[in-house]
PDB file of C-alpha atoms in Angstrom:
ATOM      1  CA  MET S   1       0.000   0.000   0.000  1.00  0.00           C
ATOM      2  CA  THR S   2       1.325   3.444  -0.942  1.00  0.00           C
ATOM      3  CA  SER S   3       2.024   5.631   2.110  1.00  0.00           C
ATOM      4  CA  LEU S   4       0.087   8.843   2.493  1.00  0.00           C
ATOM      5  CA  ALA S   5       1.874  12.157   1.977  1.00  0.00           C
ATOM      6  CA  HIS S   6       2.010  14.452   5.006  1.00  0.00           C
ATOM      7  CA  VAL S   7       0.826  17.981   4.261  1.00  0.00           C
ATOM      8  CA  LEU S   8       1.042  20.873   6.731  1.00  0.00           C
ATOM      9  CA  LEU S   9      -1.370  23.791   6.309  1.00  0.00           C
ATOM     10  CA  TRP S  10       0.280  26.522   8.370  1.00  0.00           C
ATOM     11  CA  THR S  11      -2.413  29.187   8.353  1.00  0.00           C
ATOM     12  CA  ASP S  12      -5.287  30.308  10.553  1.00  0.00           C
ATOM     13  CA  SER S  13      -8.255  29.441   8.360  1.00  0.00           C
ATOM     14  CA  THR S  14      -7.950  26.032   6.736  1.00  0.00           C
ATOM     15  CA  ALA S  15     -11.552  25.073   6.038  1.00  0.00           C
ATOM     16  CA  ALA S  16     -11.405  26.150   2.378  1.00  0.00           C
ATOM     17  CA  TYR S  17      -8.222  24.149   1.844  1.00  0.00           C
ATOM     18  CA  LEU S  18      -9.472  20.998   3.544  1.00  0.00           C
ATOM     19  CA  ASP S  19     -12.728  21.220   1.568  1.00  0.00           C
ATOM     20  CA  ALA S  20     -10.779  21.693  -1.665  1.00  0.00           C
ATOM     21  CA  ILE S  21      -8.577  18.677  -0.923  1.00  0.00           C
ATOM     22  CA  LYS S  22     -11.694  16.581  -0.388  1.00  0.00           C
ATOM     23  CA  ALA S  23     -13.477  17.940  -3.468  1.00  0.00           C
ATOM     24  CA  ALA S  24     -10.432  17.190  -5.619  1.00  0.00           C
ATOM     25  CA  GLY S  25     -10.445  13.557  -4.476  1.00  0.00           C
ATOM     26  CA  LEU S  26      -7.092  13.887  -2.738  1.00  0.00           C
ATOM     27  CA  ALA S  27      -8.211  13.317   0.877  1.00  0.00           C
ATOM     28  CA  GLU S  28      -7.429   9.607   0.667  1.00  0.00           C
ATOM     29  CA  ARG S  29      -3.914  10.283  -0.614  1.00  0.00           C
ATOM     30  CA  VAL S  30      -2.705  12.718   2.050  1.00  0.00           C
ATOM     31  CA  ILE S  31      -2.652  13.361   5.763  1.00  0.00           C
ATOM     32  CA  ALA S  32      -3.438  17.071   6.035  1.00  0.00           C
ATOM     33  CA  GLU S  33      -2.633  18.756   9.337  1.00  0.00           C
ATOM     34  CA  SER S  34      -3.547  22.308  10.325  1.00  0.00           C
ATOM     35  CA  LEU S  35      -1.432  24.696  12.377  1.00  0.00           C
ATOM     36  CA  PRO S  36      -2.275  28.319  13.339  1.00  0.00           C
ATOM     37  CA  ARG S  37       0.173  30.944  12.062  1.00  0.00           C
ATOM     38  CA  LYS S  38       1.348  31.920  15.557  1.00  0.00           C
ATOM     39  CA  ALA S  39       1.984  28.311  16.565  1.00  0.00           C
ATOM     40  CA  LYS S  40       5.294  26.557  16.030  1.00  0.00           C
ATOM     41  CA  PRO S  41       5.538  23.220  14.233  1.00  0.00           C
ATOM     42  CA  SER S  42       6.167  20.344  16.596  1.00  0.00           C
ATOM     43  CA  ALA S  43       9.068  17.942  16.271  1.00  0.00           C
ATOM     44  CA  GLU S  44       6.632  15.501  14.675  1.00  0.00           C
ATOM     45  CA  HIS S  45       5.561  18.121  12.135  1.00  0.00           C
ATOM     46  CA  LEU S  46       9.172  18.851  11.247  1.00  0.00           C
ATOM     47  CA  ALA S  47      10.030  15.184  10.895  1.00  0.00           C
ATOM     48  CA  ARG S  48       7.190  14.082   8.651  1.00  0.00           C
ATOM     49  CA  THR S  49       5.991  17.054   6.563  1.00  0.00           C
ATOM     50  CA  GLU S  50       6.536  16.577   2.824  1.00  0.00           C
ATOM     51  CA  ALA S  51       4.455  19.498   1.542  1.00  0.00           C
ATOM     52  CA  LEU S  52       3.998  22.827   3.300  1.00  0.00           C
ATOM     53  CA  MET S  53       1.602  25.699   2.715  1.00  0.00           C
ATOM     54  CA  ALA S  54       2.403  28.927   4.586  1.00  0.00           C
ATOM     55  CA  TYR S  55       2.688  32.701   4.346  1.00  0.00           C
ATOM     56  CA  THR S  56       6.232  32.890   5.673  1.00  0.00           C
ATOM     57  CA  VAL S  57       8.642  30.760   7.681  1.00  0.00           C
ATOM     58  CA  PRO S  58      11.420  31.775  10.086  1.00  0.00           C
ATOM     59  CA  PRO S  59      15.094  31.056   9.428  1.00  0.00           C
ATOM     60  CA  GLY S  60      16.182  27.643  10.637  1.00  0.00           C
ATOM     61  CA  LEU S  61      12.865  25.926  10.020  1.00  0.00           C
ATOM     62  CA  LEU S  62      13.183  24.517   6.513  1.00  0.00           C
ATOM     63  CA  PRO S  63      16.523  22.733   7.056  1.00  0.00           C
ATOM     64  CA  ALA S  64      14.899  21.040  10.065  1.00  0.00           C
ATOM     65  CA  MET S  65      12.305  19.404   7.805  1.00  0.00           C
ATOM     66  CA  PRO S  66      14.181  16.472   6.209  1.00  0.00           C
ATOM     67  CA  LYS S  67      11.229  15.174   4.162  1.00  0.00           C
ATOM     68  CA  LEU S  68      10.011  18.549   2.865  1.00  0.00           C
ATOM     69  CA  ARG S  69      10.037  18.655  -0.942  1.00  0.00           C
ATOM     70  CA  TRP S  70       7.543  21.395  -1.817  1.00  0.00           C
ATOM     71  CA  ALA S  71       6.372  24.654  -0.264  1.00  0.00           C
ATOM     72  CA  GLN S  72       3.347  26.613  -1.483  1.00  0.00           C
ATOM     73  CA  VAL S  73       3.657  30.288  -0.556  1.00  0.00           C
ATOM     74  CA  MET S  74       0.242  31.854   0.135  1.00  0.00           C
ATOM     75  CA  THR S  75       1.173  35.205  -1.382  1.00  0.00           C
ATOM     76  CA  ALA S  76       2.315  36.282  -4.832  1.00  0.00           C
ATOM     77  CA  GLY S  77       5.438  37.903  -3.411  1.00  0.00           C
ATOM     78  CA  VAL S  78       8.230  35.594  -2.277  1.00  0.00           C
ATOM     79  CA  GLU S  79      10.924  38.065  -1.247  1.00  0.00           C
ATOM     80  CA  GLU S  80      10.851  36.936   2.398  1.00  0.00           C
ATOM     81  CA  TRP S  81      11.345  33.317   1.359  1.00  0.00           C
ATOM     82  CA  LEU S  82      14.173  34.114  -1.034  1.00  0.00           C
ATOM     83  CA  ALA S  83      15.857  36.189   1.690  1.00  0.00           C
ATOM     84  CA  LEU S  84      16.110  33.147   3.953  1.00  0.00           C
ATOM     85  CA  PRO S  85      19.803  32.315   4.452  1.00  0.00           C
ATOM     86  CA  ASP S  86      19.029  28.599   4.623  1.00  0.00           C
ATOM     87  CA  LEU S  87      16.456  28.126   1.876  1.00  0.00           C
ATOM     88  CA  PRO S  88      17.201  24.599   0.582  1.00  0.00           C
ATOM     89  CA  ALA S  89      18.312  24.623  -3.032  1.00  0.00           C
ATOM     90  CA  SER S  90      16.314  21.478  -3.768  1.00  0.00           C
ATOM     91  CA  LEU S  91      13.023  22.745  -2.348  1.00  0.00           C
ATOM     92  CA  MET S  92      10.271  23.225  -4.944  1.00  0.00           C
ATOM     93  CA  LEU S  93       8.782  26.659  -4.304  1.00  0.00           C
ATOM     94  CA  THR S  94       5.504  27.889  -5.761  1.00  0.00           C
ATOM     95  CA  CYS S  95       3.666  31.152  -5.113  1.00  0.00           C
ATOM     96  CA  ALA S  96       0.074  32.381  -5.246  1.00  0.00           C
ATOM     97  CA  ARG S  97       0.583  34.319  -8.458  1.00  0.00           C
ATOM     98  CA  GLY S  98      -2.718  35.105 -10.129  1.00  0.00           C
ATOM     99  CA  THR S  99      -4.939  34.631  -7.070  1.00  0.00           C
ATOM    100  CA  HIS S 100      -5.554  38.407  -6.919  1.00  0.00           C
ATOM    101  CA  GLU S 101      -6.874  38.393 -10.477  1.00  0.00           C
ATOM    102  CA  GLU S 102     -10.385  39.396  -9.425  1.00  0.00           C
ATOM    103  CA  SER S 103      -9.843  41.852  -6.574  1.00  0.00           C
ATOM    104  CA  MET S 104      -6.732  43.794  -7.562  1.00  0.00           C
ATOM    105  CA  PRO S 105      -7.735  44.868 -11.090  1.00  0.00           C
ATOM    106  CA  GLU S 106     -11.053  46.157  -9.742  1.00  0.00           C
ATOM    107  CA  ASN S 107      -9.317  48.147  -7.015  1.00  0.00           C
ATOM    108  CA  ILE S 108      -6.810  49.568  -9.495  1.00  0.00           C
ATOM    109  CA  ILE S 109      -9.607  50.707 -11.787  1.00  0.00           C
ATOM    110  CA  GLY S 110     -11.295  52.189  -8.716  1.00  0.00           C
ATOM    111  CA  ALA S 111      -8.139  54.210  -8.028  1.00  0.00           C
ATOM    112  CA  LEU S 112      -8.077  55.486 -11.610  1.00  0.00           C
ATOM    113  CA  LEU S 113     -11.674  56.627 -11.351  1.00  0.00           C
ATOM    114  CA  TYR S 114     -11.033  58.187  -7.942  1.00  0.00           C
ATOM    115  CA  VAL S 115      -8.296  60.495  -9.193  1.00  0.00           C
ATOM    116  CA  ALA S 116     -10.072  61.349 -12.453  1.00  0.00           C
ATOM    117  CA  LYS S 117     -13.565  61.990 -11.108  1.00  0.00           C
ATOM    118  CA  PRO S 118     -14.645  64.583  -8.501  1.00  0.00           C
ATOM    119  CA  TYR S 119     -16.476  62.236  -6.147  1.00  0.00           C
ATOM    120  CA  ALA S 120     -14.136  62.714  -3.176  1.00  0.00           C
ATOM    121  CA  THR S 121     -14.376  66.491  -3.531  1.00  0.00           C
ATOM    122  CA  ALA S 122     -18.159  66.263  -3.720  1.00  0.00           C
ATOM    123  CA  VAL S 123     -18.296  64.238  -0.506  1.00  0.00           C
ATOM    124  CA  GLU S 124     -16.196  66.840   1.310  1.00  0.00           C
ATOM    125  CA  ASN S 125     -18.351  69.651  -0.042  1.00  0.00           C
ATOM    126  CA  GLN S 126     -21.475  67.795   1.058  1.00  0.00           C
ATOM    127  CA  LYS S 127     -20.253  67.824   4.662  1.00  0.00           C
ATOM    128  CA  GLN S 128     -20.292  71.624   4.476  1.00  0.00           C
ATOM    129  CA  GLY S 129     -23.538  71.870   2.490  1.00  0.00           C
ATOM    130  CA  LYS S 130     -21.665  73.375  -0.463  1.00  0.00           C
ATOM    131  CA  TRP S 131     -22.850  73.014  -4.067  1.00  0.00           C
ATOM    132  CA  VAL S 132     -19.695  73.198  -6.183  1.00  0.00           C
ATOM    133  CA  ARG S 133     -19.900  71.962  -9.754  1.00  0.00           C
ATOM    134  CA  THR S 134     -16.682  70.513 -11.130  1.00  0.00           C
ATOM    135  CA  VAL S 135     -15.786  68.950 -14.457  1.00  0.00           C
ATOM    136  CA  ALA S 136     -14.713  65.319 -14.313  1.00  0.00           C
ATOM    137  CA  GLN S 137     -11.582  64.402 -16.231  1.00  0.00           C
ATOM    138  CA  PRO S 138     -12.195  61.738 -18.899  1.00  0.00           C
ATOM    139  CA  LEU S 139     -10.270  58.492 -18.985  1.00  0.00           C
ATOM    140  CA  THR S 140     -11.096  58.000 -22.650  1.00  0.00           C
ATOM    141  CA  GLY S 141      -8.106  58.902 -24.782  1.00  0.00           C
ATOM    142  CA  LYS S 142      -5.642  58.891 -21.892  1.00  0.00           C
ATOM    143  CA  THR S 143      -2.637  56.546 -21.715  1.00  0.00           C
ATOM    144  CA  LEU S 144      -2.120  54.027 -18.929  1.00  0.00           C
ATOM    145  CA  GLY S 145       1.427  52.741 -18.555  1.00  0.00           C
ATOM    146  CA  ILE S 146       1.700  49.388 -16.783  1.00  0.00           C
ATOM    147  CA  LEU S 147       5.142  48.432 -15.548  1.00  0.00           C
ATOM    148  CA  GLY S 148       4.898  44.678 -15.094  1.00  0.00           C
ATOM    149  CA  LEU S 149       2.426  43.167 -17.557  1.00  0.00           C
ATOM    150  CA  GLY S 150       1.823  39.912 -15.729  1.00  0.00           C
ATOM    151  CA  VAL S 151      -1.517  38.269 -14.989  1.00  0.00           C
ATOM    152  CA  ILE S 152      -2.872  41.284 -13.084  1.00  0.00           C
ATOM    153  CA  GLY S 153      -1.503  43.788 -15.590  1.00  0.00           C
ATOM    154  CA  GLN S 154      -3.105  41.960 -18.492  1.00  0.00           C
ATOM    155  CA  ARG S 155      -6.498  41.966 -16.800  1.00  0.00           C
ATOM    156  CA  VAL S 156      -6.191  45.669 -15.964  1.00  0.00           C
ATOM    157  CA  ALA S 157      -5.359  46.334 -19.610  1.00  0.00           C
ATOM    158  CA  ASN S 158      -8.510  44.513 -20.719  1.00  0.00           C
ATOM    159  CA  ILE S 159     -10.733  46.582 -18.430  1.00  0.00           C
ATOM    160  CA  ALA S 160      -8.894  49.810 -19.252  1.00  0.00           C
ATOM    161  CA  ALA S 161      -9.478  49.262 -22.954  1.00  0.00           C
ATOM    162  CA  VAL S 162     -13.234  49.125 -22.351  1.00  0.00           C
ATOM    163  CA  LEU S 163     -12.956  52.510 -20.620  1.00  0.00           C
ATOM    164  CA  GLY S 164     -11.241  53.972 -23.667  1.00  0.00           C
ATOM    165  CA  LEU S 165      -7.711  54.067 -22.258  1.00  0.00           C
ATOM    166  CA  ARG S 166      -4.698  53.397 -24.434  1.00  0.00           C
ATOM    167  CA  VAL S 167      -2.374  50.961 -22.672  1.00  0.00           C
ATOM    168  CA  VAL S 168       1.392  50.574 -23.007  1.00  0.00           C
ATOM    169  CA  GLY S 169       3.734  48.720 -20.691  1.00  0.00           C
ATOM    170  CA  THR S 170       6.759  46.615 -19.964  1.00  0.00           C
ATOM    171  CA  LYS S 171       7.279  42.885 -19.645  1.00  0.00           C
ATOM    172  CA  ARG S 172      10.455  40.952 -18.960  1.00  0.00           C
ATOM    173  CA  ARG S 173       9.851  38.872 -22.077  1.00  0.00           C
ATOM    174  CA  PRO S 174       7.917  41.197 -24.408  1.00  0.00           C
ATOM    175  CA  GLU S 175       5.244  39.666 -26.609  1.00  0.00           C
ATOM    176  CA  PRO S 176       2.101  40.997 -28.322  1.00  0.00           C
ATOM    177  CA  MET S 177      -0.780  41.292 -25.892  1.00  0.00           C
ATOM    178  CA  ALA S 178      -4.473  41.978 -26.381  1.00  0.00           C
ATOM    179  CA  ASN S 179      -5.531  45.551 -25.581  1.00  0.00           C
ATOM    180  CA  VAL S 180      -1.935  46.738 -25.171  1.00  0.00           C
ATOM    181  CA  ALA S 181      -0.641  49.099 -27.848  1.00  0.00           C
ATOM    182  CA  ALA S 182       3.026  48.472 -27.096  1.00  0.00           C
ATOM    183  CA  VAL S 183       4.754  45.842 -24.935  1.00  0.00           C
ATOM    184  CA  LEU S 184       8.339  46.918 -24.292  1.00  0.00           C
ATOM    185  CA  PRO S 185      11.285  45.364 -22.436  1.00  0.00           C
ATOM    186  CA  PRO S 186      12.178  46.802 -19.008  1.00  0.00           C
ATOM    187  CA  GLU S 187      15.139  48.730 -20.415  1.00  0.00           C
ATOM    188  CA  ARG S 188      12.646  50.884 -22.350  1.00  0.00           C
ATOM    189  CA  THR S 189      10.734  51.916 -19.225  1.00  0.00           C
ATOM    190  CA  ALA S 190      11.463  55.600 -19.889  1.00  0.00           C
ATOM    191  CA  GLU S 191       9.390  55.434 -23.078  1.00  0.00           C
ATOM    192  CA  VAL S 192       6.399  54.266 -21.065  1.00  0.00           C
ATOM    193  CA  LEU S 193       6.869  56.956 -18.428  1.00  0.00           C
ATOM    194  CA  THR S 194       7.106  59.856 -20.860  1.00  0.00           C
ATOM    195  CA  GLN S 195       3.816  59.075 -22.648  1.00  0.00           C
ATOM    196  CA  SER S 196       1.622  57.885 -19.751  1.00  0.00           C
ATOM    197  CA  ASP S 197      -1.053  59.893 -17.965  1.00  0.00           C
ATOM    198  CA  PHE S 198      -1.209  57.165 -15.321  1.00  0.00           C
ATOM    199  CA  VAL S 199       1.711  54.913 -14.376  1.00  0.00           C
ATOM    200  CA  LEU S 200       0.831  51.659 -12.627  1.00  0.00           C
ATOM    201  CA  LEU S 201       3.542  49.746 -10.771  1.00  0.00           C
ATOM    202  CA  LEU S 202       3.038  45.967 -10.765  1.00  0.00           C
ATOM    203  CA  LEU S 203       6.684  44.936 -10.569  1.00  0.00           C
ATOM    204  CA  PRO S 204       7.936  42.164  -8.271  1.00  0.00           C
ATOM    205  CA  ALA S 205      10.128  42.829  -5.264  1.00  0.00           C
ATOM    206  CA  THR S 206      13.730  42.141  -6.264  1.00  0.00           C
ATOM    207  CA  PRO S 207      17.051  43.860  -5.536  1.00  0.00           C
ATOM    208  CA  GLN S 208      16.806  45.425  -8.991  1.00  0.00           C
ATOM    209  CA  THR S 209      13.448  47.073  -8.253  1.00  0.00           C
ATOM    210  CA  ASP S 210      14.386  48.553  -4.881  1.00  0.00           C
ATOM    211  CA  SER S 211      13.710  52.339  -5.043  1.00  0.00           C
ATOM    212  CA  PHE S 212      12.674  51.866  -8.668  1.00  0.00           C
ATOM    213  CA  SER S 213      10.516  55.013  -8.622  1.00  0.00           C
ATOM    214  CA  ASN S 214      13.255  57.469  -7.753  1.00  0.00           C
ATOM    215  CA  ALA S 215      13.695  61.144  -8.619  1.00  0.00           C
ATOM    216  CA  GLU S 216      15.060  60.356 -12.068  1.00  0.00           C
ATOM    217  CA  ARG S 217      12.193  58.111 -13.153  1.00  0.00           C
ATOM    218  CA  VAL S 218       9.469  60.221 -11.558  1.00  0.00           C
ATOM    219  CA  GLY S 219      11.022  63.249 -13.250  1.00  0.00           C
ATOM    220  CA  THR S 220      10.501  61.529 -16.590  1.00  0.00           C
ATOM    221  CA  MET S 221       6.727  61.397 -16.066  1.00  0.00           C
ATOM    222  CA  LYS S 222       4.283  63.985 -17.377  1.00  0.00           C
ATOM    223  CA  PRO S 223       3.630  66.917 -15.001  1.00  0.00           C
ATOM    224  CA  GLY S 224      -0.056  65.968 -14.845  1.00  0.00           C
ATOM    225  CA  ALA S 225       0.496  62.220 -14.479  1.00  0.00           C
ATOM    226  CA  TRP S 226      -0.472  60.041 -11.535  1.00  0.00           C
ATOM    227  CA  LEU S 227       1.625  57.207 -10.090  1.00  0.00           C
ATOM    228  CA  LEU S 228      -0.178  54.153  -8.716  1.00  0.00           C
ATOM    229  CA  ASN S 229       1.650  51.499  -6.719  1.00  0.00           C
ATOM    230  CA  PHE S 230      -0.178  48.244  -6.035  1.00  0.00           C
ATOM    231  CA  SER S 231       2.825  45.908  -5.996  1.00  0.00           C
ATOM    232  CA  ARG S 232       5.496  46.346  -3.312  1.00  0.00           C
ATOM    233  CA  GLY S 233       6.309  49.311  -1.111  1.00  0.00           C
ATOM    234  CA  HIS S 234      10.043  49.162  -1.637  1.00  0.00           C
ATOM    235  CA  LEU S 235       9.592  50.136  -5.303  1.00  0.00           C
ATOM    236  CA  ILE S 236       9.073  53.706  -4.125  1.00  0.00           C
ATOM    237  CA  LYS S 237      11.889  55.940  -2.948  1.00  0.00           C
ATOM    238  CA  ASP S 238       9.691  57.727  -0.443  1.00  0.00           C
ATOM    239  CA  ASP S 239      11.542  61.038  -0.127  1.00  0.00           C
ATOM    240  CA  ASP S 240      11.870  61.410  -3.898  1.00  0.00           C
ATOM    241  CA  LEU S 241       8.158  60.841  -4.455  1.00  0.00           C
ATOM    242  CA  ILE S 242       7.171  63.293  -1.734  1.00  0.00           C
ATOM    243  CA  ALA S 243       9.475  65.943  -3.189  1.00  0.00           C
ATOM    244  CA  ALA S 244       8.113  65.396  -6.705  1.00  0.00           C
ATOM    245  CA  VAL S 245       4.485  65.691  -5.601  1.00  0.00           C
ATOM    246  CA  LYS S 246       5.148  68.791  -3.503  1.00  0.00           C
ATOM    247  CA  ALA S 247       6.991  70.421  -6.422  1.00  0.00           C
ATOM    248  CA  LYS S 248       4.071  69.544  -8.772  1.00  0.00           C
ATOM    249  CA  LYS S 249       6.391  67.516 -11.004  1.00  0.00           C
ATOM    250  CA  ILE S 250       3.558  64.977 -11.125  1.00  0.00           C
ATOM    251  CA  ALA S 251      -0.101  65.369 -10.166  1.00  0.00           C
ATOM    252  CA  GLY S 252       0.049  62.861  -7.346  1.00  0.00           C
ATOM    253  CA  ALA S 253       0.203  59.229  -6.297  1.00  0.00           C
ATOM    254  CA  VAL S 254      -2.114  56.492  -5.071  1.00  0.00           C
ATOM    255  CA  LEU S 255      -0.209  54.127  -2.796  1.00  0.00           C
ATOM    256  CA  ASP S 256      -1.519  50.809  -1.514  1.00  0.00           C
ATOM    257  CA  VAL S 257       1.743  49.268  -0.265  1.00  0.00           C
ATOM    258  CA  TYR S 258       4.630  50.598   1.833  1.00  0.00           C
ATOM    259  CA  ARG S 259       8.081  49.747   3.094  1.00  0.00           C
ATOM    260  CA  GLN S 260       6.639  49.373   6.572  1.00  0.00           C
ATOM    261  CA  GLU S 261       3.082  48.243   7.240  1.00  0.00           C
ATOM    262  CA  PRO S 262       1.026  49.509   8.933  1.00  0.00           C
ATOM    263  CA  LEU S 263       2.341  52.841   7.685  1.00  0.00           C
ATOM    264  CA  PRO S 264       3.763  54.701  10.727  1.00  0.00           C
ATOM    265  CA  THR S 265       1.591  57.614  11.863  1.00  0.00           C
ATOM    266  CA  GLU S 266       4.524  60.004  11.567  1.00  0.00           C
ATOM    267  CA  HIS S 267       5.248  59.131   7.930  1.00  0.00           C
ATOM    268  CA  PRO S 268       4.863  62.197   5.656  1.00  0.00           C
ATOM    269  CA  PHE S 269       2.787  60.217   3.142  1.00  0.00           C
ATOM    270  CA  TRP S 270      -0.168  60.797   5.468  1.00  0.00           C
ATOM    271  CA  THR S 271       0.036  64.580   5.251  1.00  0.00           C
ATOM    272  CA  THR S 272       1.393  65.218   1.762  1.00  0.00           C
ATOM    273  CA  SER S 273      -1.299  66.781  -0.392  1.00  0.00           C
ATOM    274  CA  GLY S 274      -1.591  64.781  -3.592  1.00  0.00           C
ATOM    275  CA  ILE S 275      -0.605  61.439  -2.065  1.00  0.00           C
ATOM    276  CA  ILE S 276      -3.502  59.084  -1.352  1.00  0.00           C
ATOM    277  CA  VAL S 277      -2.815  56.439   1.288  1.00  0.00           C
ATOM    278  CA  LEU S 278      -4.710  53.162   0.943  1.00  0.00           C
ATOM    279  CA  PRO S 279      -4.315  50.578   3.748  1.00  0.00           C
ATOM    280  CA  HIS S 280      -3.217  47.682   1.507  1.00  0.00           C
ATOM    281  CA  VAL S 281      -6.692  46.991   0.122  1.00  0.00           C
ATOM    282  CA  GLY S 282      -5.675  46.029  -3.413  1.00  0.00           C
ATOM    283  CA  GLY S 283      -5.331  42.276  -3.070  1.00  0.00           C
ATOM    284  CA  PRO S 284      -7.599  41.102  -0.225  1.00  0.00           C
ATOM    285  CA  HIS S 285     -10.862  39.452  -1.193  1.00  0.00           C
ATOM    286  CA  PRO S 286     -13.622  38.069   1.067  1.00  0.00           C
ATOM    287  CA  GLN S 287     -13.166  34.685  -0.615  1.00  0.00           C
ATOM    288  CA  ARG S 288      -9.426  34.809  -1.219  1.00  0.00           C
ATOM    289  CA  ASP S 289      -8.848  31.477   0.565  1.00  0.00           C
ATOM    290  CA  ARG S 290     -11.033  29.852  -2.068  1.00  0.00           C
ATOM    291  CA  PHE S 291      -8.836  31.218  -4.853  1.00  0.00           C
ATOM    292  CA  VAL S 292      -5.594  30.140  -3.179  1.00  0.00           C
ATOM    293  CA  ALA S 293      -7.099  26.759  -2.322  1.00  0.00           C
ATOM    294  CA  ARG S 294      -7.925  26.173  -5.979  1.00  0.00           C
ATOM    295  CA  LEU S 295      -4.280  26.709  -6.924  1.00  0.00           C
ATOM    296  CA  PHE S 296      -3.019  24.728  -3.950  1.00  0.00           C
ATOM    297  CA  VAL S 297      -5.029  21.571  -4.681  1.00  0.00           C
ATOM    298  CA  GLU S 298      -4.092  21.764  -8.361  1.00  0.00           C
ATOM    299  CA  ASN S 299      -0.461  21.772  -7.310  1.00  0.00           C
ATOM    300  CA  LEU S 300      -1.044  19.144  -4.643  1.00  0.00           C
ATOM    301  CA  GLY S 301      -2.418  16.762  -7.254  1.00  0.00           C
ATOM    302  CA  ARG S 302       0.538  17.476  -9.497  1.00  0.00           C
ATOM    303  CA  PHE S 303       2.936  16.964  -6.574  1.00  0.00           C
ATOM    304  CA  LEU S 304       1.443  13.594  -5.722  1.00  0.00           C
ATOM    305  CA  ASP S 305       1.582  12.516  -9.374  1.00  0.00           C
ATOM    306  CA  GLY S 306       5.115  13.769  -9.915  1.00  0.00           C
ATOM    307  CA  ARG S 307       4.053  16.346 -12.493  1.00  0.00           C
ATOM    308  CA  PRO S 308       5.410  19.921 -12.892  1.00  0.00           C
ATOM    309  CA  LEU S 309       3.846  22.435 -10.518  1.00  0.00           C
ATOM    310  CA  LYS S 310       2.087  25.667 -11.501  1.00  0.00           C
ATOM    311  CA  GLU S 311       3.322  29.151 -10.596  1.00  0.00           C
ATOM    312  CA  GLY S 312       6.835  28.029  -9.790  1.00  0.00           C
ATOM    313  CA  VAL S 313       9.253  30.603  -8.418  1.00  0.00           C
ATOM    314  CA  ASP S 314      12.232  31.618 -10.541  1.00  0.00           C
ATOM    315  CA  ARG S 315      14.825  32.147  -7.832  1.00  0.00           C
ATOM    316  CA  LYS S 316      17.231  33.907 -10.154  1.00  0.00           C
ATOM    317  CA  ALA S 317      14.585  36.378 -11.335  1.00  0.00           C
ATOM    318  CA  GLY S 318      13.288  36.814  -7.780  1.00  0.00           C
ATOM    319  CA  TYR S 319       9.637  35.919  -8.350  1.00  0.00           C
TER     320      TYR S 319
END
């Protein structure tokens, strides 16, 4: 009789994952154990776990798991995993790339509408009983530059096209893409910046993208352009962005991610006119566990059958 594979679900809410394992017909092939995020794996967990699903792990843990062959990261970003000094070279690592495909594009489009339309101003005027007519800026005919045309970027481009936006962007391996007028390699980022009315950052967190939006790149943008960051906080060089917005070199920025979260109360982002602070609302979804579970059980089946896994991490590229 074939032995059952030991799977450790290291997260607080595991019902969706256990249900998905059962629905996929894999319950009879695995022993799935649940562990809250704040709890530490026992010696038994360390000794027998072959597949792990978790948000993050502390240094020293993975080398103590002799049977571990695959880890499913519950987020799209894997910078914390790749920063581990003892990440086993043989460990198969997959991420949750694509599981924000429903929530994040909608929230990005919401941000575009927020900065183009006068709804926020109207709400403030309403509090004072003031009738002030303003003219909404059209999105039709404007250019949206997407730096990082992955799964999320492609979906944003599809929605943006319906709204009449022209879309250009960058991709590590450029290829023609529906609803994108020009797909350029990263080294041609400046061409995207100079022609875009809105610049959307969807780049991964790597050493190469640290402080990506610095004074030089922001200075290349149109004076009336908006910068939107829904990827990783470290892409922004904070002081440079603040200076650019204050000097009216760009119209402003919508930020959803930060170098430190929660954003410290003393951070100048809070009080800089033209910078909109969102509390990391881009990716969360009321049913996000269901989306991640769908990917996880697909990979679990592949793992048990010895087939290639989906959404594998390219350690050299950093995502």
